[in-house]
Amino acid sequence: MSSPENVEKKEAADDLHKARNLIKQLAQEIEELVRSPIEPPDFFREFLKRVVQALHAPAGAVWLLDANKQLQLVSDLNLRGIGFYDHPGSLQKNHQLVIQTISTGEAVIHRPGNPETPLPTDHIVILASLQRDGECVGVVEIFQRSDASMGSHSGMLQFVEHLAGLASKFLSKEAVQEQTSVGPIQENYDKFLNDLHRSLDLKQVTATAANDSRRLMNCDRVTLCVKRGRKVTVEAISGQDKVNHRANLVSSLRKLSETVMESREPFAFYGKADDLPPQLEKLLTTYLQESESRMLLILPLLKPDKLVRDEDEIAGKIQKKDKLQPLIGCLVIEQINESEPRAGVKQYADLLEEHVAIALNNSLDHKRIFLLPVWNFIGGIQEWFKGRKLAKTLAIGSAIIAVGCALAFIPWDYRVEGEGRLMPIERRTIFATANAEVEQVLINGGEHVKKGQILIELRDKELDLTYQKTRKELDSKSVEWTSLETEMGQLNRSGLSNAEQSKKQIELSGQIRSAETVITGLNEQIKMLQESREKLHVRSPIDGVISTWQVEQLLLHRPVNWGESLLEVINENGPWHLEIEVEEDRYGHLVQAQKELNTETLPVEFILATTPESTYEGEVQEIATRANTSSENTNILQVNIKIDESALPTVRMGSEVRVKINCGKKSLGYVLFGDVVEFLRKYLWL
């Protein structure tokens, strides 16, 4: 026995099934209206009646743009009954809603109570666009009760949008019938032919044939397949910039096209597939499942005959063989929603078939030319040697030759560039002499110091403890030694027998010698500790100036490790030089210049960052034989430059300099483009 819950679920399922059947039946009725020979006012009256009835809506209307782009009411149902004309300004408000939908082309639903979108009545307004050949030309408007549940709004919007799409097909059919009733529109047809034969590029020809023929025939999709050898490929699909050959739709269409092309006869499917070979029927079923097309037309494209026969054939020397024209492809025309071809499809298909075949054959012949891009390039160059362009070509060529000769034969100074700093030759880095703590800083940055002057006091707490402990042990042993000596001196007055005195004397002598040995060791240990404590006084190794700034802030009360750099002392009164970093791949130029000039000292020009307007001279003093890694992770060589520091306006340690080392004469082209040459040699081994 069924529970009440199961009964309710069954009733809900039955209601849903009935609603779907009603929608399906309504859609079929509207499709029949679209195919029937009916006038637009009658069609929209019947169309509106069915839509309003299906939605149980109180009213509805259809608006279309006339030839002057003015909005006209084509059909309405019960607008006056809902008080549409009774509200002041309702027509203007409604006009704004309709125009907005036409401009966007999107279906929309408006609910009462939104101040940004005033409505003509208190009803829910559902709007869906009507389109003709991709252009929005009207709107279907449905007025629904305001108490309709929120959950049904989305479904109502989709339902009205779907039915508006069916009504759009009626408008497109009417437009095609108007055009085809007096023959093809010559302007569009001529434009299609001009675009089709404008190019010989295969991609452009196939794309034009697919996209423009679809618009001309007013169908849903046109595909162009090309046969090269035994292979058939889908080259172009209307509405797609690129064909995905791995897609199931494309693969199934390719197989179907191959089978149809073997018969060399057109193939048409209008919703029913009767008396088809099993293989073709299977391929057709597979493709229809992927594409959901209801009308399919496949037209094989044959290689056109020659316009002019050969001379031998005209003279009768060669008999024309009854040979079938080769297949070069096929044209696939599809409709998604209708099984009957729309007006003009068959008529245009027959007209376009031959033109597409001719254009496709020409593009294939053009593509078969061996090394076609090379010949096109050579032909483009050849054009520069004809007519008025010849003088320009000769002038440009002469200029290029002149520039090339200048780059090859004009000598120019080749200079290796580098960056570095101005540094004194005599400078010392002060290192920590122990693992200790900086207890006192006795100097400041920029202060003059003497050789041996104490700069920093370090403190090693462990060393102090060891020294104090050793000192106490020494004092203790010294007291012990003094006591033993005293006891030895009083031995004669001790009242002991001679034998006992001898025994005691031997015992005390051993203890005294042991104490003396310990005291000697402790004295040596104290001497070493004192030397270590003396090293805690960090002294200047030379006369000079402290080049490190903010020494106290950097070091005071800071723990340091043995060998750690603390500060730097320079002799600013001594000689100075430049320490330059040069890229490792420039080393060969320096060595070659030294060999050619037979000297180790190459001339140098440099500028200071502080005075870039002045140029100074120097000479290479030393080139490092070992490469180092720079901060930018590139290999560099250090080059020391000898200078005359008296010629400099100011001498400041670490001042940045830019240096150019003269490496002799080279061609102007190598001076300007030497980096490119080196790159080719380095990476391409040229």
mmCIF file of C-alpha atoms in Angstrom, residues 121-457:
data_model
loop_
_atom_site.group_PDB
_atom_site.id
_atom_site.type_symbol
_atom_site.label_atom_id
_atom_site.label_comp_id
_atom_site.label_asym_id
_atom_site.label_seq_id
_atom_site.Cartn_x
_atom_site.Cartn_y
_atom_site.Cartn_z
ATOM 1 C CA THR A 121 1.526 47.885 -15.078
ATOM 2 C CA ASP A 122 1.747 45.974 -11.813
ATOM 3 C CA HIS A 123 2.396 42.709 -13.662
ATOM 4 C CA ILE A 124 5.608 40.771 -14.173
ATOM 5 C CA VAL A 125 6.941 41.617 -17.649
ATOM 6 C CA ILE A 126 8.778 38.947 -19.683
ATOM 7 C CA LEU A 127 10.608 40.145 -22.813
ATOM 8 C CA ALA A 128 12.339 38.051 -25.502
ATOM 9 C CA SER A 129 13.868 39.344 -28.739
ATOM 10 C CA LEU A 130 12.768 38.444 -32.282
ATOM 11 C CA GLN A 131 15.585 38.230 -34.812
ATOM 12 C CA ARG A 132 15.799 38.175 -38.574
ATOM 13 C CA ASP A 133 19.104 37.041 -40.112
ATOM 14 C CA GLY A 134 20.961 37.716 -36.862
ATOM 15 C CA GLU A 135 19.494 41.221 -36.424
ATOM 16 C CA CYS A 136 17.071 42.007 -33.587
ATOM 17 C CA VAL A 137 13.868 43.375 -35.189
ATOM 18 C CA GLY A 138 11.208 42.919 -32.515
ATOM 19 C CA VAL A 139 10.157 41.713 -29.075
ATOM 20 C CA VAL A 140 7.670 39.226 -27.620
ATOM 21 C CA GLU A 141 6.195 40.690 -24.415
ATOM 22 C CA ILE A 142 4.234 38.640 -21.864
ATOM 23 C CA PHE A 143 2.430 40.156 -18.850
ATOM 24 C CA GLN A 144 2.276 37.625 -15.985
ATOM 25 C CA ARG A 145 0.515 37.879 -12.655
ATOM 26 C CA SER A 146 2.639 39.459 -9.939
ATOM 27 C CA ASP A 147 1.803 36.653 -7.476
ATOM 28 C CA ALA A 148 3.563 34.021 -9.594
ATOM 29 C CA SER A 149 6.087 32.041 -7.532
ATOM 30 C CA MET A 150 9.734 33.073 -7.741
ATOM 31 C CA GLY A 151 10.752 29.534 -8.622
ATOM 32 C CA SER A 152 8.763 29.649 -11.848
ATOM 33 C CA HIS A 153 10.315 32.882 -13.170
ATOM 34 C CA SER A 154 13.397 31.245 -14.676
ATOM 35 C CA GLY A 155 11.340 28.549 -16.361
ATOM 36 C CA MET A 156 8.903 31.091 -17.829
ATOM 37 C CA LEU A 157 11.798 33.185 -19.170
ATOM 38 C CA GLN A 158 13.406 30.169 -20.878
ATOM 39 C CA PHE A 159 10.038 29.075 -22.288
ATOM 40 C CA VAL A 160 9.285 32.495 -23.815
ATOM 41 C CA GLU A 161 12.853 32.778 -25.156
ATOM 42 C CA HIS A 162 12.580 29.361 -26.849
ATOM 43 C CA LEU A 163 9.251 30.173 -28.488
ATOM 44 C CA ALA A 164 10.572 33.588 -29.569
ATOM 45 C CA GLY A 165 13.332 31.715 -31.372
ATOM 46 C CA LEU A 166 10.701 29.751 -33.320
ATOM 47 C CA ALA A 167 8.944 32.993 -34.216
ATOM 48 C CA SER A 168 12.303 34.398 -35.389
ATOM 49 C CA LYS A 169 12.522 31.544 -37.895
ATOM 50 C CA PHE A 170 9.189 32.661 -39.332
ATOM 51 C CA LEU A 171 10.575 36.178 -39.818
ATOM 52 C CA SER A 172 13.720 34.799 -41.481
ATOM 53 C CA LYS A 173 11.615 32.612 -43.759
ATOM 54 C CA GLU A 174 9.489 35.582 -44.753
ATOM 55 C CA ALA A 175 12.622 37.620 -45.538
ATOM 56 C CA VAL A 176 14.046 34.839 -47.715
ATOM 57 C CA GLN A 177 10.755 34.374 -49.520
ATOM 58 C CA GLU A 178 10.632 38.092 -50.263
ATOM 59 C CA GLN A 179 14.138 37.915 -51.690
ATOM 60 C CA THR A 180 13.716 34.699 -53.676
ATOM 61 C CA SER A 181 10.290 35.633 -55.037
ATOM 62 C CA VAL A 182 11.938 38.030 -57.475
ATOM 63 C CA GLY A 183 15.165 36.046 -57.916
ATOM 64 C CA PRO A 184 18.493 36.104 -56.010
ATOM 65 C CA ILE A 185 19.737 39.355 -54.596
ATOM 66 C CA GLN A 186 22.373 40.137 -57.146
ATOM 67 C CA GLU A 187 24.366 42.384 -54.856
ATOM 68 C CA ASN A 188 24.915 39.751 -52.133
ATOM 69 C CA TYR A 189 25.507 37.042 -54.713
ATOM 70 C CA ASP A 190 28.100 39.118 -56.568
ATOM 71 C CA LYS A 191 29.815 40.033 -53.315
ATOM 72 C CA PHE A 192 30.036 36.354 -52.383
ATOM 73 C CA LEU A 193 31.581 35.471 -55.743
ATOM 74 C CA ASN A 194 34.068 38.340 -55.505
ATOM 75 C CA ASP A 195 35.144 37.302 -52.013
ATOM 76 C CA LEU A 196 35.331 33.632 -53.020
ATOM 77 C CA HIS A 197 37.619 34.195 -56.013
ATOM 78 C CA ARG A 198 39.626 37.038 -54.470
ATOM 79 C CA SER A 199 42.306 34.811 -52.944
ATOM 80 C CA LEU A 200 44.139 31.618 -53.844
ATOM 81 C CA ASP A 201 44.995 30.804 -50.237
ATOM 82 C CA LEU A 202 43.283 27.554 -49.245
ATOM 83 C CA LYS A 203 42.334 28.706 -45.743
ATOM 84 C CA GLN A 204 40.781 31.953 -46.975
ATOM 85 C CA VAL A 205 38.878 30.223 -49.797
ATOM 86 C CA THR A 206 37.411 27.522 -47.546
ATOM 87 C CA ALA A 207 36.538 30.003 -44.783
ATOM 88 C CA THR A 208 34.788 32.313 -47.276
ATOM 89 C CA ALA A 209 32.913 29.413 -48.877
ATOM 90 C CA ALA A 210 31.653 28.151 -45.511
ATOM 91 C CA ASN A 211 30.759 31.422 -43.786
ATOM 92 C CA ASP A 212 29.429 33.509 -46.688
ATOM 93 C CA SER A 213 27.426 30.675 -48.255
ATOM 94 C CA ARG A 214 25.731 30.023 -44.912
ATOM 95 C CA ARG A 215 24.513 33.622 -44.801
ATOM 96 C CA LEU A 216 23.498 33.505 -48.449
ATOM 97 C CA MET A 217 21.496 30.269 -48.102
ATOM 98 C CA ASN A 218 20.109 31.185 -44.643
ATOM 99 C CA CYS A 219 20.938 27.763 -43.213
ATOM 100 C CA ASP A 220 22.367 26.900 -39.793
ATOM 101 C CA ARG A 221 25.753 25.451 -40.691
ATOM 102 C CA VAL A 222 27.917 24.928 -43.773
ATOM 103 C CA THR A 223 31.012 22.732 -43.767
ATOM 104 C CA LEU A 224 33.610 22.365 -46.509
ATOM 105 C CA CYS A 225 35.588 19.121 -46.767
ATOM 106 C CA VAL A 226 38.659 18.818 -49.010
ATOM 107 C CA LYS A 227 40.057 15.632 -50.530
ATOM 108 C CA ARG A 228 43.789 15.441 -51.133
ATOM 109 C CA GLY A 229 44.884 12.035 -52.335
ATOM 110 C CA ARG A 230 42.888 9.456 -50.413
ATOM 111 C CA LYS A 231 42.555 11.621 -47.337
ATOM 112 C CA VAL A 232 39.506 13.784 -46.644
ATOM 113 C CA THR A 233 39.840 16.623 -44.129
ATOM 114 C CA VAL A 234 37.324 19.093 -42.736
ATOM 115 C CA GLU A 235 38.886 22.427 -43.708
ATOM 116 C CA ALA A 236 36.246 24.959 -42.620
ATOM 117 C CA ILE A 237 33.042 25.118 -40.567
ATOM 118 C CA SER A 238 30.898 28.229 -40.606
ATOM 119 C CA GLY A 239 31.154 30.261 -37.421
ATOM 120 C CA GLN A 240 34.437 28.645 -36.317
ATOM 121 C CA ASP A 241 37.872 30.197 -36.703
ATOM 122 C CA LYS A 242 39.639 26.867 -36.249
ATOM 123 C CA VAL A 243 38.523 23.279 -36.796
ATOM 124 C CA ASN A 244 39.158 20.822 -33.960
ATOM 125 C CA HIS A 245 39.885 17.643 -35.925
ATOM 126 C CA ARG A 246 39.781 15.510 -32.761
ATOM 127 C CA ALA A 247 36.191 16.451 -31.957
ATOM 128 C CA ASN A 248 33.636 13.653 -32.334
ATOM 129 C CA LEU A 249 31.410 15.874 -34.508
ATOM 130 C CA VAL A 250 34.217 16.605 -36.977
ATOM 131 C CA SER A 251 35.421 12.994 -37.056
ATOM 132 C CA SER A 252 31.942 11.566 -37.714
ATOM 133 C CA LEU A 253 31.259 14.192 -40.423
ATOM 134 C CA ARG A 254 34.555 13.353 -42.143
ATOM 135 C CA LYS A 255 33.695 9.630 -42.258
ATOM 136 C CA LEU A 256 30.180 10.347 -43.549
ATOM 137 C CA SER A 257 31.533 12.701 -46.220
ATOM 138 C CA GLU A 258 34.076 10.107 -47.398
ATOM 139 C CA THR A 259 31.319 7.538 -47.903
ATOM 140 C CA VAL A 260 29.015 9.967 -49.727
ATOM 141 C CA MET A 261 31.840 11.210 -51.969
ATOM 142 C CA GLU A 262 32.531 7.662 -53.121
ATOM 143 C CA SER A 263 29.069 7.580 -54.706
ATOM 144 C CA ARG A 264 29.786 10.898 -56.510
ATOM 145 C CA GLU A 265 26.088 11.768 -56.093
ATOM 146 C CA PRO A 266 24.436 14.404 -53.893
ATOM 147 C CA PHE A 267 23.007 13.110 -50.627
ATOM 148 C CA ALA A 268 19.956 14.631 -48.924
ATOM 149 C CA PHE A 269 18.415 13.880 -45.525
ATOM 150 C CA TYR A 270 15.080 15.539 -44.659
ATOM 151 C CA GLY A 271 14.283 13.941 -41.308
ATOM 152 C CA LYS A 272 13.852 10.394 -42.592
ATOM 153 C CA ALA A 273 16.473 7.900 -43.740
ATOM 154 C CA ASP A 274 14.847 5.190 -45.871
ATOM 155 C CA ASP A 275 16.484 2.614 -48.138
ATOM 156 C CA LEU A 276 20.043 3.567 -47.208
ATOM 157 C CA PRO A 277 22.977 1.132 -47.295
ATOM 158 C CA PRO A 278 23.740 -0.188 -43.793
ATOM 159 C CA GLN A 279 27.193 1.406 -43.704
ATOM 160 C CA LEU A 280 25.884 4.822 -44.756
ATOM 161 C CA GLU A 281 22.915 4.564 -42.397
ATOM 162 C CA LYS A 282 25.216 3.792 -39.467
ATOM 163 C CA LEU A 283 27.510 6.736 -40.251
ATOM 164 C CA LEU A 284 24.506 9.042 -40.709
ATOM 165 C CA THR A 285 22.987 7.969 -37.382
ATOM 166 C CA THR A 286 26.290 8.557 -35.583
ATOM 167 C CA TYR A 287 26.651 12.034 -37.039
ATOM 168 C CA LEU A 288 23.037 13.024 -36.330
ATOM 169 C CA GLN A 289 23.501 12.028 -32.691
ATOM 170 C CA GLU A 290 26.493 14.358 -32.466
ATOM 171 C CA SER A 291 25.114 17.287 -34.484
ATOM 172 C CA GLU A 292 21.335 17.037 -33.777
ATOM 173 C CA SER A 293 20.729 18.222 -37.345
ATOM 174 C CA ARG A 294 17.289 17.676 -38.887
ATOM 175 C CA MET A 295 18.216 18.486 -42.478
ATOM 176 C CA LEU A 296 21.471 17.483 -44.166
ATOM 177 C CA LEU A 297 22.604 18.082 -47.724
ATOM 178 C CA ILE A 298 26.008 16.835 -48.986
ATOM 179 C CA LEU A 299 27.139 17.991 -52.437
ATOM 180 C CA PRO A 300 30.301 16.350 -53.892
ATOM 181 C CA LEU A 301 32.625 18.843 -55.603
ATOM 182 C CA LEU A 302 34.306 17.723 -58.839
ATOM 183 C CA LYS A 303 37.421 19.098 -60.488
ATOM 184 C CA PRO A 304 36.218 21.497 -63.248
ATOM 185 C CA ASP A 305 36.920 20.785 -66.910
ATOM 186 C CA LYS A 306 39.518 22.810 -68.770
ATOM 187 C CA LEU A 307 38.172 25.936 -70.396
ATOM 188 C CA VAL A 308 40.520 25.559 -73.364
ATOM 189 C CA ARG A 309 41.346 22.175 -74.890
ATOM 190 C CA ASP A 310 44.877 21.165 -75.872
ATOM 191 C CA GLU A 311 45.956 21.742 -79.495
ATOM 192 C CA ASP A 312 46.444 18.012 -80.080
ATOM 193 C CA GLU A 313 42.952 17.323 -78.790
ATOM 194 C CA ILE A 314 41.471 20.031 -81.032
ATOM 195 C CA ALA A 315 43.314 18.607 -84.063
ATOM 196 C CA GLY A 316 41.959 15.155 -83.309
ATOM 197 C CA LYS A 317 45.354 13.638 -82.611
ATOM 198 C CA ILE A 318 44.325 12.742 -79.088
ATOM 199 C CA GLN A 319 40.934 11.343 -78.231
ATOM 200 C CA LYS A 320 39.409 12.550 -75.023
ATOM 201 C CA LYS A 321 38.944 9.631 -72.708
ATOM 202 C CA ASP A 322 35.691 9.185 -70.886
ATOM 203 C CA LYS A 323 37.356 9.596 -67.541
ATOM 204 C CA LEU A 324 35.514 10.625 -64.414
ATOM 205 C CA GLN A 325 36.393 14.016 -63.078
ATOM 206 C CA PRO A 326 38.418 13.747 -59.843
ATOM 207 C CA LEU A 327 36.729 14.540 -56.550
ATOM 208 C CA ILE A 328 38.234 17.515 -54.728
ATOM 209 C CA GLY A 329 35.829 17.830 -51.796
ATOM 210 C CA CYS A 330 32.236 18.253 -50.738
ATOM 211 C CA LEU A 331 29.905 20.947 -49.406
ATOM 212 C CA VAL A 332 27.794 20.035 -46.353
ATOM 213 C CA ILE A 333 24.652 22.119 -45.662
ATOM 214 C CA GLU A 334 22.708 21.658 -42.401
ATOM 215 C CA GLN A 335 19.584 22.869 -40.603
ATOM 216 C CA ILE A 336 19.281 22.219 -36.885
ATOM 217 C CA ASN A 337 15.591 22.751 -36.118
ATOM 218 C CA GLU A 338 13.744 22.140 -39.397
ATOM 219 C CA SER A 339 13.691 19.072 -41.567
ATOM 220 C CA GLU A 340 12.336 20.901 -44.606
ATOM 221 C CA PRO A 341 14.854 23.100 -46.464
ATOM 222 C CA ARG A 342 14.201 26.777 -46.001
ATOM 223 C CA ALA A 343 13.287 28.898 -48.960
ATOM 224 C CA GLY A 344 16.324 29.529 -51.129
ATOM 225 C CA VAL A 345 18.557 26.750 -49.738
ATOM 226 C CA LYS A 346 18.285 24.395 -52.712
ATOM 227 C CA GLN A 347 18.294 27.235 -55.223
ATOM 228 C CA TYR A 348 21.494 28.778 -53.854
ATOM 229 C CA ALA A 349 23.125 25.377 -53.265
ATOM 230 C CA ASP A 350 22.878 24.557 -56.984
ATOM 231 C CA LEU A 351 24.281 27.978 -57.888
ATOM 232 C CA LEU A 352 27.142 27.900 -55.389
ATOM 233 C CA GLU A 353 28.273 24.311 -55.931
ATOM 234 C CA GLU A 354 30.144 24.982 -59.187
ATOM 235 C CA HIS A 355 31.680 28.271 -58.001
ATOM 236 C CA VAL A 356 32.961 26.688 -54.787
ATOM 237 C CA ALA A 357 34.430 23.791 -56.790
ATOM 238 C CA ILE A 358 36.255 26.188 -59.147
ATOM 239 C CA ALA A 359 37.646 28.339 -56.320
ATOM 240 C CA LEU A 360 38.682 25.270 -54.321
ATOM 241 C CA ASN A 361 40.395 23.672 -57.339
ATOM 242 C CA ASN A 362 42.323 26.880 -58.068
ATOM 243 C CA SER A 363 43.520 27.157 -54.466
ATOM 244 C CA LEU A 364 44.604 23.491 -54.432
ATOM 245 C CA ASP A 365 46.538 23.941 -57.691
ATOM 246 C CA HIS A 366 48.160 27.041 -56.229
ATOM 247 C CA LYS A 367 49.091 25.218 -53.026
ATOM 248 C CA ARG A 368 50.754 22.376 -54.978
ATOM 249 C CA ILE A 369 53.427 24.709 -56.398
ATOM 250 C CA PHE A 370 56.796 23.543 -55.070
ATOM 251 C CA LEU A 371 58.487 26.018 -52.687
ATOM 252 C CA LEU A 372 55.638 28.481 -53.167
ATOM 253 C CA PRO A 373 56.649 30.803 -50.265
ATOM 254 C CA VAL A 374 60.170 31.021 -51.692
ATOM 255 C CA TRP A 375 58.926 31.918 -55.172
ATOM 256 C CA ASN A 376 56.555 34.508 -53.711
ATOM 257 C CA PHE A 377 59.449 36.065 -51.829
ATOM 258 C CA ILE A 378 61.645 36.097 -54.928
ATOM 259 C CA GLY A 379 58.795 37.544 -56.967
ATOM 260 C CA GLY A 380 58.308 40.285 -54.409
ATOM 261 C CA ILE A 381 61.990 41.159 -54.632
ATOM 262 C CA GLN A 382 61.830 41.129 -58.423
ATOM 263 C CA GLU A 383 59.088 43.760 -58.348
ATOM 264 C CA TRP A 384 61.584 46.217 -56.922
ATOM 265 C CA PHE A 385 63.590 46.078 -60.145
ATOM 266 C CA LYS A 386 60.786 47.223 -62.419
ATOM 267 C CA GLY A 387 59.424 50.647 -63.349
ATOM 268 C CA ARG A 388 59.873 53.562 -61.022
ATOM 269 C CA LYS A 389 60.976 51.354 -58.186
ATOM 270 C CA LEU A 390 64.240 50.575 -59.991
ATOM 271 C CA ALA A 391 65.799 53.948 -59.113
ATOM 272 C CA LYS A 392 64.732 53.614 -55.491
ATOM 273 C CA THR A 393 66.070 50.068 -55.391
ATOM 274 C CA LEU A 394 69.424 51.118 -56.835
ATOM 275 C CA ALA A 395 69.666 54.032 -54.408
ATOM 276 C CA ILE A 396 68.809 51.850 -51.437
ATOM 277 C CA GLY A 397 71.172 49.114 -52.637
ATOM 278 C CA SER A 398 74.003 51.600 -53.124
ATOM 279 C CA ALA A 399 73.413 53.023 -49.678
ATOM 280 C CA ILE A 400 73.467 49.535 -48.172
ATOM 281 C CA ILE A 401 76.701 48.679 -50.002
ATOM 282 C CA ALA A 402 78.279 51.961 -48.905
ATOM 283 C CA VAL A 403 77.285 51.385 -45.306
ATOM 284 C CA GLY A 404 78.568 47.810 -45.496
ATOM 285 C CA CYS A 405 81.925 48.921 -46.893
ATOM 286 C CA ALA A 406 82.199 51.595 -44.231
ATOM 287 C CA LEU A 407 81.470 49.089 -41.486
ATOM 288 C CA ALA A 408 83.988 46.624 -42.926
ATOM 289 C CA PHE A 409 86.926 48.879 -43.805
ATOM 290 C CA ILE A 410 86.844 51.994 -41.603
ATOM 291 C CA PRO A 411 89.105 51.407 -38.548
ATOM 292 C CA TRP A 412 87.892 52.524 -35.164
ATOM 293 C CA ASP A 413 89.080 52.296 -31.592
ATOM 294 C CA TYR A 414 87.714 49.181 -29.918
ATOM 295 C CA ARG A 415 87.333 49.733 -26.193
ATOM 296 C CA VAL A 416 86.436 47.284 -23.472
ATOM 297 C CA GLU A 417 84.150 48.825 -20.892
ATOM 298 C CA GLY A 418 84.008 48.103 -17.195
ATOM 299 C CA GLU A 419 82.867 49.509 -13.886
ATOM 300 C CA GLY A 420 84.658 49.671 -10.581
ATOM 301 C CA ARG A 421 85.835 51.784 -7.680
ATOM 302 C CA LEU A 422 88.616 54.183 -6.757
ATOM 303 C CA MET A 423 90.682 52.518 -4.018
ATOM 304 C CA PRO A 424 93.979 53.180 -2.167
ATOM 305 C CA ILE A 425 96.672 50.620 -2.822
ATOM 306 C CA GLU A 426 97.734 50.395 0.834
ATOM 307 C CA ARG A 427 94.801 49.363 2.983
ATOM 308 C CA ARG A 428 94.350 46.797 5.686
ATOM 309 C CA THR A 429 91.316 44.996 6.953
ATOM 310 C CA ILE A 430 91.232 44.567 10.738
ATOM 311 C CA PHE A 431 90.030 41.134 11.835
ATOM 312 C CA ALA A 432 88.833 39.843 15.180
ATOM 313 C CA THR A 433 91.690 38.119 17.036
ATOM 314 C CA ALA A 434 89.475 35.858 19.162
ATOM 315 C CA ASN A 435 85.961 34.679 19.780
ATOM 316 C CA ALA A 436 84.983 37.508 22.055
ATOM 317 C CA GLU A 437 82.740 40.492 22.667
ATOM 318 C CA VAL A 438 83.537 44.072 21.673
ATOM 319 C CA GLU A 439 83.868 45.806 25.027
ATOM 320 C CA GLN A 440 85.137 49.196 23.925
ATOM 321 C CA VAL A 441 85.574 51.085 20.623
ATOM 322 C CA LEU A 442 88.369 53.626 20.918
ATOM 323 C CA ILE A 443 88.174 55.285 17.497
ATOM 324 C CA ASN A 444 85.602 56.795 15.122
ATOM 325 C CA GLY A 445 85.150 56.577 11.372
ATOM 326 C CA GLY A 446 87.479 58.916 9.467
ATOM 327 C CA GLU A 447 89.877 59.263 12.408
ATOM 328 C CA HIS A 448 93.646 59.224 11.801
ATOM 329 C CA VAL A 449 95.469 56.436 13.629
ATOM 330 C CA LYS A 450 99.074 55.385 14.138
ATOM 331 C CA LYS A 451 100.631 52.014 13.645
ATOM 332 C CA GLY A 452 100.206 49.944 16.822
ATOM 333 C CA GLN A 453 97.440 52.172 18.220
ATOM 334 C CA ILE A 454 94.713 50.249 20.042
ATOM 335 C CA LEU A 455 91.498 50.525 18.082
ATOM 336 C CA ILE A 456 89.126 48.082 19.776
ATOM 337 C CA GLU A 457 89.099 46.357 23.149
#
